[in-house]
Amino acid sequence: MKPIHVGLLGLGTVGGGTLTVLTRNAEEITRRAGREIRVVRAAVRNLDKAKKLAGELPLTTNPFDVVDDPAIDIVVELIGGLEPARELVMQAIANGKHVVTANKHLVAKHGNEIFAAAQAKGVMVAFEAAVAGGIPIIKALREGLTANRIEWLAGIINGTSNFILTEMRDKGAAFADVLKQAQDLGYAEADPTFDIEGIDAAHKLTILSAIAFGIPMQFDRAYTEGISKLTREDVKYAEELGYRIKLLGIARRAEAGIELRVHPTLIPERRLIANVDGAMNAVLVKGDAVGPTLYYGAGAGSEPTASAVVADLVDVTRLHTADPHHRVPHLAFQPDQLAATPILPMDEVRTAYYLRLRAFDRPGVLADITRILADRDISIDAMVQKEPGEGEEQVDIILLTHVTVEKNVNAAIAKIEALDTVAGKVMRIRLEELAAR
Ligand code: HSE
């Protein structure tokens, strides 16, 4: 059978890895796909830089040369960002080409429009590489777990922030120092704000929630809080209480809607996912039939991400002659079956909390604090008061609460901060048991 022709938009870390993997494993990939997958053209920003990697592969600096090339069957978009990636993908679809993309930002923001256009045109848009790099989590959710009603998922889906948190814990390092190290190691996005403020994780969570629950992409409704305000003390106190702090993306089906949130989270240290360290990623998915399942691997990097891109290329190659109705739907559920379940406002989310405050070590201080919590129906699970430092009058108090409603905790925090005996702000970090039940 004649080869299927692929055009690459971008020949950087992931594009280069894709070319390398396709070349090195050409024979096995052909045996799996049923025909050769051949890259016939690549669009790059800098011809001189790309020439060595590209070898004989024809290059262009105009990405529309690839998107409009009638000889190309599949366009692989690896340039990232919203524009011109969106325009290129839309044009590729309009030209009747299948698209493979690693662009989480694009899929999370414009996925609804892109999938509708692809559906109308009868082409596939595959995006395994957009979430958790080499981990086949899209495949697992869309196909492997298709029997299940997904109850919740929780993922470490940003390697940069996980690396920073791991270093803060292992070395007692301060946030700013480790961020610099992560940038030097090349983990961080071009704009590290996306990594450390949870935005990159929220893009990926948005995509996961859509295919887990059969809802449209709703990035703008995701709650996003990053790790830049975490202190070494919180990391240490969490550890002393038997917890690790991870930046988690959580999507949960609650009674009144869907929780969609990214924030630092205390997790019991005995959970496997609490032990995912460095730049690695992991996603824990709870299905009603299968129970909890955990997916672990490299969330970024050249060949791990290429592994996902090539898997999509093989899928598209196998299915491109199939009747569009016989393919796996983009968002796992049939397009006319997407649910309008609301995303819950953060105030309505239910979870447990770690609260750290600094208070004067005087009679009645704790009584005031616990009264404020009790008045809002917040039950305390554990409490620690640290020894005051040499010559200090104030002490750190750490409270763990049982599961409660976020708005009650916010109201209690405002009251506690207003006490004369409490200094400064209360540090609030959410806590999830991630239990199998
Ligand atoms: N900057 C991302 C991360 C890369 O740190 O996980 C992969 O999306």
Short mmCIF file of C-alpha atoms and ligand atoms in Angstrom, two decimals:
data_model
loop_
_atom_site.label_atom_id
_atom_site.label_comp_id
_atom_site.label_asym_id
_atom_site.label_seq_id
_atom_site.Cartn_x
_atom_site.Cartn_y
_atom_site.Cartn_z
CA MET A 1 0.00 0.00 0.00
CA LYS A 2 1.29 3.47 -0.73
CA PRO A 3 2.66 5.46 2.23
CA ILE A 4 0.50 7.93 4.11
CA HIS A 5 1.99 11.41 3.81
CA VAL A 6 2.63 13.56 6.86
CA GLY A 7 3.51 17.26 7.03
CA LEU A 8 5.09 18.65 10.19
CA LEU A 9 4.46 22.15 11.50
CA GLY A 10 7.49 22.65 13.73
CA LEU A 11 10.71 20.70 13.96
CA GLY A 12 11.77 21.58 17.49
CA THR A 13 11.97 19.28 20.50
CA VAL A 14 8.81 17.28 19.71
CA GLY A 15 9.01 17.55 15.90
CA GLY A 16 12.60 16.37 15.96
CA GLY A 17 11.67 13.50 18.29
CA THR A 18 8.79 12.51 16.00
CA LEU A 19 11.10 12.34 13.01
CA THR A 20 13.65 10.32 14.98
CA VAL A 21 11.12 7.81 16.33
CA LEU A 22 9.39 7.40 12.95
CA THR A 23 12.77 6.73 11.31
CA ARG A 24 14.21 4.46 13.99
CA ASN A 25 11.06 2.34 14.41
CA ALA A 26 9.88 2.59 10.79
CA GLU A 27 9.61 -1.16 10.29
CA GLU A 28 7.62 -1.88 13.45
CA ILE A 29 5.40 1.14 12.90
CA THR A 30 4.61 0.03 9.34
CA ARG A 31 3.80 -3.48 10.59
CA ARG A 32 1.37 -1.93 13.05
CA ALA A 33 -0.16 0.76 10.86
CA GLY A 34 -0.48 -1.39 7.75
CA ARG A 35 1.42 1.10 5.62
CA GLU A 36 4.42 3.36 5.81
CA ILE A 37 4.00 6.68 7.62
CA ARG A 38 6.25 9.06 5.71
CA VAL A 39 7.05 12.66 6.63
CA VAL A 40 7.21 14.51 3.32
CA ARG A 41 7.57 18.15 4.37
CA ALA A 42 8.21 20.28 7.44
CA ALA A 43 7.62 23.95 8.17
CA VAL A 44 10.25 25.51 10.41
CA ARG A 45 11.10 28.95 11.70
CA ASN A 46 14.81 28.81 11.05
CA LEU A 47 15.98 26.87 7.97
CA ASP A 48 19.65 26.86 8.96
CA LYS A 49 18.93 25.45 12.40
CA ALA A 50 16.61 22.74 11.04
CA LYS A 51 18.71 21.55 8.10
CA LYS A 52 20.96 19.19 10.06
CA LEU A 53 18.02 17.40 11.66
CA ALA A 54 15.91 17.37 8.48
CA GLY A 55 18.49 15.74 6.16
CA GLU A 56 16.74 15.21 2.81
CA LEU A 57 13.32 16.29 4.12
CA PRO A 58 12.02 19.33 2.17
CA LEU A 59 11.65 22.37 4.43
CA THR A 60 9.70 25.60 4.19
CA THR A 61 9.38 28.63 6.42
CA ASN A 62 5.73 29.10 5.39
CA PRO A 63 3.49 26.72 7.36
CA PHE A 64 0.66 27.24 4.85
CA ASP A 65 2.85 25.43 2.28
CA VAL A 66 2.32 22.31 4.42
CA VAL A 67 -1.34 22.89 5.23
CA ASP A 68 -2.22 23.56 1.57
CA ASP A 69 -0.02 20.80 0.10
CA PRO A 70 -2.39 18.42 -1.75
CA ALA A 71 0.09 15.54 -1.32
CA ILE A 72 -0.19 15.67 2.50
CA ASP A 73 -2.79 13.49 4.29
CA ILE A 74 -2.03 14.35 7.94
CA VAL A 75 -0.81 17.66 9.36
CA VAL A 76 1.06 17.45 12.67
CA GLU A 77 0.85 20.76 14.53
CA LEU A 78 3.76 21.21 16.93
CA ILE A 79 4.26 24.95 16.95
CA GLY A 80 2.22 25.59 20.11
CA GLY A 81 0.36 28.74 21.18
CA LEU A 82 -3.00 29.92 19.91
CA GLU A 83 -2.19 31.78 16.69
CA PRO A 84 -1.30 30.95 14.01
CA ALA A 85 -1.78 27.37 15.26
CA ARG A 86 -5.58 27.75 15.30
CA GLU A 87 -5.72 29.19 11.81
CA LEU A 88 -3.40 26.49 10.45
CA VAL A 89 -5.38 23.67 12.05
CA MET A 90 -8.69 25.10 10.79
CA GLN A 91 -7.27 25.45 7.31
CA ALA A 92 -5.87 21.91 7.35
CA ILE A 93 -9.35 20.66 8.31
CA ALA A 94 -10.99 22.78 5.60
CA ASN A 95 -8.53 21.20 3.16
CA GLY A 96 -9.77 17.75 4.25
CA LYS A 97 -6.63 16.78 6.14
CA HIS A 98 -6.44 14.94 9.41
CA VAL A 99 -4.65 16.74 12.21
CA VAL A 100 -2.44 15.51 15.04
CA THR A 101 -1.59 18.12 17.63
CA ALA A 102 0.36 18.37 20.89
CA ASN A 103 -1.10 21.81 21.57
CA LYS A 104 -2.94 21.69 24.92
CA HIS A 105 -3.57 25.44 24.96
CA LEU A 106 -5.20 25.31 21.53
CA VAL A 107 -7.35 22.24 22.28
CA ALA A 108 -8.47 23.57 25.69
CA LYS A 109 -9.38 27.01 24.30
CA HIS A 110 -10.63 26.24 20.78
CA GLY A 111 -11.29 22.49 20.88
CA ASN A 112 -15.07 22.87 20.55
CA GLU A 113 -14.76 24.87 17.33
CA ILE A 114 -12.00 22.62 15.97
CA PHE A 115 -13.85 19.35 16.65
CA ALA A 116 -17.08 20.72 15.16
CA ALA A 117 -15.22 21.67 11.97
CA ALA A 118 -13.48 18.28 11.86
CA GLN A 119 -16.78 16.48 12.40
CA ALA A 120 -18.43 18.40 9.58
CA LYS A 121 -15.54 17.63 7.26
CA GLY A 122 -15.23 13.96 8.29
CA VAL A 123 -11.60 14.25 9.40
CA MET A 124 -9.86 13.28 12.63
CA VAL A 125 -8.13 15.58 15.09
CA ALA A 126 -5.96 13.57 17.50
CA PHE A 127 -4.38 15.10 20.60
CA GLU A 128 -2.81 12.39 22.76
CA ALA A 129 0.43 14.38 23.07
CA ALA A 130 -1.43 17.40 24.47
CA VAL A 131 -1.88 15.82 27.91
CA ALA A 132 0.85 14.24 30.04
CA GLY A 133 3.33 13.79 27.17
CA GLY A 134 4.01 10.12 26.60
CA ILE A 135 1.34 8.72 28.96
CA PRO A 136 -1.52 7.29 26.83
CA ILE A 137 -4.14 8.85 29.08
CA ILE A 138 -6.41 10.06 26.27
CA LYS A 139 -6.49 6.55 24.82
CA ALA A 140 -7.17 5.09 28.26
CA LEU A 141 -10.04 7.47 29.00
CA ARG A 142 -11.61 7.42 25.55
CA GLU A 143 -11.33 3.71 24.92
CA GLY A 144 -9.93 1.58 27.74
CA LEU A 145 -12.34 2.93 30.37
CA THR A 146 -15.32 3.32 28.07
CA ALA A 147 -17.47 0.94 30.16
CA ASN A 148 -17.19 3.19 33.19
CA ARG A 149 -18.97 6.13 34.60
CA ILE A 150 -15.93 8.20 35.55
CA GLU A 151 -16.35 9.53 39.08
CA TRP A 152 -13.23 11.63 39.37
CA LEU A 153 -9.70 12.04 38.16
CA ALA A 154 -6.71 13.73 39.71
CA GLY A 155 -3.46 14.36 37.91
CA ILE A 156 0.04 15.65 38.34
CA ILE A 157 0.07 17.07 34.85
CA ASN A 158 2.71 19.76 34.98
CA GLY A 159 6.26 18.44 35.25
CA THR A 160 7.84 21.81 36.00
CA SER A 161 5.79 22.46 39.11
CA ASN A 162 6.21 18.86 40.27
CA PHE A 163 9.97 19.22 39.88
CA ILE A 164 9.89 22.44 41.92
CA LEU A 165 7.78 20.90 44.69
CA THR A 166 10.01 17.83 44.82
CA GLU A 167 13.14 19.96 45.18
CA MET A 168 11.48 22.14 47.84
CA ARG A 169 10.71 19.00 49.83
CA ASP A 170 13.97 17.11 49.30
CA LYS A 171 16.37 20.01 49.65
CA GLY A 172 14.33 22.46 51.73
CA ALA A 173 14.92 24.91 48.88
CA ALA A 174 12.97 28.13 48.35
CA PHE A 175 10.51 28.38 45.46
CA ALA A 176 12.36 31.07 43.48
CA ASP A 177 15.70 29.20 43.51
CA VAL A 178 14.19 25.98 42.18
CA LEU A 179 12.23 27.78 39.48
CA LYS A 180 15.50 29.10 38.09
CA GLN A 181 16.88 25.54 38.10
CA ALA A 182 13.78 24.22 36.26
CA GLN A 183 14.21 26.88 33.60
CA ASP A 184 17.90 26.03 33.19
CA LEU A 185 16.93 22.36 32.75
CA GLY A 186 14.45 23.33 30.01
CA TYR A 187 11.32 21.90 31.70
CA ALA A 188 9.42 25.15 31.91
CA GLU A 189 7.20 26.57 29.17
CA ALA A 190 8.43 29.65 27.28
CA ASP A 191 6.37 31.64 29.76
CA PRO A 192 6.95 29.88 33.11
CA THR A 193 3.83 31.56 34.51
CA PHE A 194 1.83 28.91 32.67
CA ASP A 195 3.64 26.19 34.61
CA ILE A 196 3.83 27.67 38.08
CA GLU A 197 0.43 29.34 38.16
CA GLY A 198 -1.38 26.16 37.13
CA ILE A 199 -2.49 27.39 33.70
CA ASP A 200 -0.72 24.65 31.75
CA ALA A 201 -2.23 22.07 34.12
CA ALA A 202 -5.67 23.67 33.69
CA HIS A 203 -5.39 23.34 29.90
CA LYS A 204 -4.68 19.63 30.29
CA LEU A 205 -7.36 19.16 32.96
CA THR A 206 -9.94 20.82 30.72
CA ILE A 207 -9.18 18.28 28.01
CA LEU A 208 -9.31 15.35 30.44
CA SER A 209 -12.61 16.51 31.93
CA ALA A 210 -14.21 16.77 28.51
CA ILE A 211 -13.42 13.18 27.57
CA ALA A 212 -14.05 11.82 31.08
CA PHE A 213 -17.54 13.28 31.42
CA GLY A 214 -18.62 13.97 27.85
CA ILE A 215 -18.82 17.73 28.27
CA PRO A 216 -17.54 20.53 26.02
CA MET A 217 -14.12 22.08 26.67
CA GLN A 218 -14.62 24.80 29.30
CA PHE A 219 -11.18 26.12 30.12
CA ASP A 220 -12.57 29.49 31.20
CA ARG A 221 -14.57 27.82 33.96
CA ALA A 222 -11.61 25.96 35.47
CA TYR A 223 -10.36 27.23 38.84
CA THR A 224 -6.62 27.78 38.69
CA GLU A 225 -4.21 28.36 41.55
CA GLY A 226 -0.46 27.80 41.26
CA ILE A 227 2.43 27.00 43.56
CA SER A 228 4.21 30.36 43.71
CA LYS A 229 2.87 31.23 47.17
CA LEU A 230 3.87 27.95 48.83
CA THR A 231 6.56 28.20 51.46
CA ARG A 232 9.17 25.71 52.62
CA GLU A 233 7.40 25.70 56.00
CA ASP A 234 4.16 24.45 54.46
CA VAL A 235 6.00 21.72 52.60
CA LYS A 236 7.75 20.72 55.84
CA TYR A 237 4.62 20.87 58.04
CA ALA A 238 2.66 18.82 55.49
CA GLU A 239 5.43 16.22 55.58
CA GLU A 240 5.36 16.13 59.40
CA LEU A 241 1.62 15.43 59.25
CA GLY A 242 2.10 12.57 56.76
CA TYR A 243 1.21 14.44 53.57
CA ARG A 244 2.96 15.61 50.40
CA ILE A 245 2.00 18.77 48.54
CA LYS A 246 1.37 18.30 44.81
CA LEU A 247 -0.08 20.60 42.19
CA LEU A 248 -3.14 18.56 41.24
CA GLY A 249 -5.65 18.97 38.47
CA ILE A 250 -8.92 17.55 39.81
CA ALA A 251 -12.15 16.88 37.91
CA ARG A 252 -14.91 15.39 39.97
CA ARG A 253 -18.55 14.61 39.35
CA ALA A 254 -20.44 16.11 42.29
CA GLU A 255 -24.19 16.15 42.90
CA ALA A 256 -24.79 19.65 41.58
CA GLY A 257 -22.20 19.70 38.82
CA ILE A 258 -18.59 19.09 37.95
CA GLU A 259 -15.63 20.30 39.98
CA LEU A 260 -12.81 21.50 37.72
CA ARG A 261 -9.87 22.79 39.66
CA VAL A 262 -6.09 23.07 39.71
CA HIS A 263 -4.38 23.93 42.99
CA PRO A 264 -1.66 22.80 45.39
CA THR A 265 -3.06 19.85 47.31
CA LEU A 266 -2.01 17.84 50.35
CA ILE A 267 -2.16 14.10 49.59
CA PRO A 268 -1.47 11.29 52.08
CA GLU A 269 2.14 10.26 51.52
CA ARG A 270 1.20 6.58 51.31
CA ARG A 271 -0.72 7.11 48.05
CA LEU A 272 1.25 6.05 44.99
CA ILE A 273 0.55 9.37 43.30
CA ALA A 274 2.08 11.25 46.25
CA ASN A 275 5.37 9.56 45.35
CA VAL A 276 5.49 10.79 41.76
CA ASP A 277 8.55 12.98 41.93
CA GLY A 278 10.68 15.25 39.76
CA ALA A 279 9.34 16.19 36.34
CA MET A 280 7.24 13.00 36.02
CA ASN A 281 3.47 13.06 35.48
CA ALA A 282 0.70 10.76 36.72
CA VAL A 283 -3.07 10.63 36.40
CA LEU A 284 -5.31 8.76 38.81
CA VAL A 285 -8.74 7.92 37.38
CA LYS A 286 -11.63 6.50 39.39
CA GLY A 287 -14.19 4.61 37.33
CA ASP A 288 -17.29 3.07 38.90
CA ALA A 289 -16.58 -0.39 37.50
CA VAL A 290 -12.80 -0.57 37.42
CA GLY A 291 -12.09 1.38 40.62
CA PRO A 292 -8.96 3.53 40.76
CA THR A 293 -6.40 3.23 37.95
CA LEU A 294 -3.09 5.06 37.81
CA TYR A 295 -1.12 6.13 34.74
CA TYR A 296 2.48 7.24 35.19
CA GLY A 297 5.25 8.41 32.88
CA ALA A 298 7.17 11.24 31.32
CA GLY A 299 4.93 14.25 30.80
CA ALA A 300 7.30 16.10 28.51
CA GLY A 301 10.47 15.67 26.50
CA SER A 302 11.33 14.92 22.92
CA GLU A 303 10.80 11.19 22.46
CA PRO A 304 8.19 10.65 25.21
CA THR A 305 5.96 13.28 23.56
CA ALA A 306 6.84 11.92 20.12
CA SER A 307 5.65 8.52 21.35
CA ALA A 308 2.16 10.03 21.74
CA VAL A 309 2.32 11.87 18.40
CA VAL A 310 3.31 8.70 16.54
CA ALA A 311 0.59 6.69 18.31
CA ASP A 312 -1.93 9.21 16.97
CA LEU A 313 -0.38 8.98 13.50
CA VAL A 314 -0.82 5.20 13.58
CA ASP A 315 -4.44 5.56 14.74
CA VAL A 316 -5.25 8.03 12.00
CA THR A 317 -3.50 5.88 9.41
CA ARG A 318 -5.53 2.83 10.41
CA LEU A 319 -8.85 4.68 10.47
CA HIS A 320 -8.62 7.30 7.79
CA THR A 321 -10.55 5.23 5.25
CA ALA A 322 -13.18 4.24 7.83
CA ASP A 323 -16.65 5.74 7.75
CA PRO A 324 -16.42 8.71 10.19
CA HIS A 325 -19.29 7.20 12.23
CA HIS A 326 -17.15 4.17 12.97
CA ARG A 327 -14.31 6.14 14.49
CA VAL A 328 -13.88 6.92 18.19
CA PRO A 329 -15.54 10.32 18.75
CA HIS A 330 -13.13 13.19 19.45
CA LEU A 331 -14.45 13.68 22.97
CA ALA A 332 -15.18 9.98 23.60
CA PHE A 333 -18.96 10.56 23.57
CA GLN A 334 -20.98 11.01 20.38
CA PRO A 335 -20.94 14.72 19.46
CA ASP A 336 -24.73 15.06 19.84
CA GLN A 337 -24.52 13.44 23.28
CA LEU A 338 -22.38 16.01 25.08
CA ALA A 339 -23.86 16.90 28.47
CA ALA A 340 -24.64 20.41 29.67
CA THR A 341 -23.69 19.54 33.28
CA PRO A 342 -22.57 22.80 34.89
CA ILE A 343 -19.05 23.36 36.18
CA LEU A 344 -19.39 24.20 39.88
CA PRO A 345 -18.19 27.59 41.10
CA MET A 346 -15.23 27.15 43.44
CA ASP A 347 -17.32 28.35 46.40
CA GLU A 348 -19.45 25.21 46.09
CA VAL A 349 -16.57 22.74 45.91
CA ARG A 350 -16.27 20.27 48.78
CA THR A 351 -12.85 19.24 50.03
CA ALA A 352 -10.72 19.19 53.19
CA TYR A 353 -8.24 21.90 54.18
CA TYR A 354 -4.84 22.56 55.70
CA LEU A 355 -4.88 25.95 57.43
CA ARG A 356 -1.71 27.54 58.82
CA LEU A 357 -1.86 30.66 60.89
CA ARG A 358 0.41 32.62 63.16
CA ALA A 359 -1.07 33.50 66.53
CA PHE A 360 -0.08 34.82 69.95
CA ASP A 361 0.48 32.02 72.43
CA ARG A 362 -2.16 33.25 74.94
CA PRO A 363 -5.18 31.78 76.72
CA GLY A 364 -8.34 31.69 74.62
CA VAL A 365 -6.71 32.09 71.21
CA LEU A 366 -7.44 28.53 70.13
CA ALA A 367 -10.92 28.70 71.63
CA ASP A 368 -11.69 31.73 69.43
CA ILE A 369 -10.42 29.99 66.34
CA THR A 370 -12.22 26.72 66.92
CA ARG A 371 -15.45 28.61 67.69
CA ILE A 372 -15.24 30.41 64.34
CA LEU A 373 -14.80 27.06 62.60
CA ALA A 374 -17.58 25.35 64.54
CA ASP A 375 -20.00 28.20 63.78
CA ARG A 376 -19.52 27.45 60.08
CA ASP A 377 -19.92 23.72 60.47
CA ILE A 378 -16.23 23.04 59.89
CA SER A 379 -14.99 20.03 61.78
CA ILE A 380 -11.32 19.79 62.79
CA ASP A 381 -9.50 16.57 61.92
CA ALA A 382 -6.08 17.37 63.43
CA MET A 383 -4.24 20.27 65.00
CA VAL A 384 -0.60 21.06 65.75
CA GLN A 385 0.87 24.03 67.55
CA LYS A 386 4.58 24.53 66.89
CA GLU A 387 7.04 25.63 69.56
CA PRO A 388 7.71 29.39 69.45
CA GLY A 389 11.09 30.40 68.09
CA GLU A 390 13.71 31.85 70.50
CA GLY A 391 12.29 35.07 72.01
CA GLU A 392 9.12 34.89 69.84
CA GLU A 393 5.63 35.47 71.17
CA GLN A 394 3.83 34.05 68.18
CA VAL A 395 3.52 30.43 67.11
CA ASP A 396 2.49 28.58 63.95
CA ILE A 397 -0.76 26.67 64.33
CA ILE A 398 -1.73 24.10 61.72
CA LEU A 399 -5.27 22.80 61.45
CA LEU A 400 -6.54 20.03 59.20
CA THR A 401 -10.27 20.05 58.59
CA HIS A 402 -12.68 17.36 57.51
CA VAL A 403 -14.38 17.75 54.14
CA THR A 404 -16.46 20.91 54.04
CA VAL A 405 -17.72 23.54 51.59
CA GLU A 406 -15.18 26.06 50.29
CA LYS A 407 -17.35 29.12 50.92
CA ASN A 408 -17.60 28.24 54.63
CA VAL A 409 -13.83 27.97 54.88
CA ASN A 410 -13.34 31.31 53.15
CA ALA A 411 -15.78 32.95 55.55
CA ALA A 412 -14.01 31.38 58.54
CA ILE A 413 -10.60 32.51 57.27
CA ALA A 414 -11.81 36.10 56.97
CA LYS A 415 -13.03 35.97 60.58
CA ILE A 416 -9.83 34.37 61.87
CA GLU A 417 -7.67 36.95 60.09
CA ALA A 418 -9.68 39.70 61.77
CA LEU A 419 -8.79 38.43 65.28
CA ASP A 420 -6.33 40.67 67.17
CA THR A 421 -4.48 37.61 68.32
CA VAL A 422 -3.78 36.35 64.80
CA ALA A 423 -0.97 37.87 62.75
CA GLY A 424 -1.08 38.18 58.98
CA LYS A 425 -2.87 35.91 56.54
CA VAL A 426 -4.08 32.36 56.97
CA MET A 427 -2.42 29.95 54.55
CA ARG A 428 -5.06 27.68 53.03
CA ILE A 429 -4.13 24.56 51.08
CA ARG A 430 -6.75 22.05 50.00
CA LEU A 431 -6.40 18.43 51.05
CA GLU A 432 -7.60 15.34 49.19
CA GLU A 433 -7.52 11.80 50.55
CA LEU A 434 -7.86 10.34 47.03
CA ALA A 435 -9.24 7.19 48.63
CA ALA A 436 -10.40 4.30 46.48
CA ARG A 437 -14.00 4.66 47.64
N1 HSE B 1 5.82 22.66 30.60
C1 HSE B 1 5.11 21.41 30.57
C2 HSE B 1 5.39 20.70 31.89
C3 HSE B 1 5.56 20.60 29.39
O1 HSE B 1 6.18 21.19 32.69
O2 HSE B 1 4.77 19.68 32.14
C4 HSE B 1 4.63 19.52 28.94
O3 HSE B 1 3.35 19.97 28.61
#
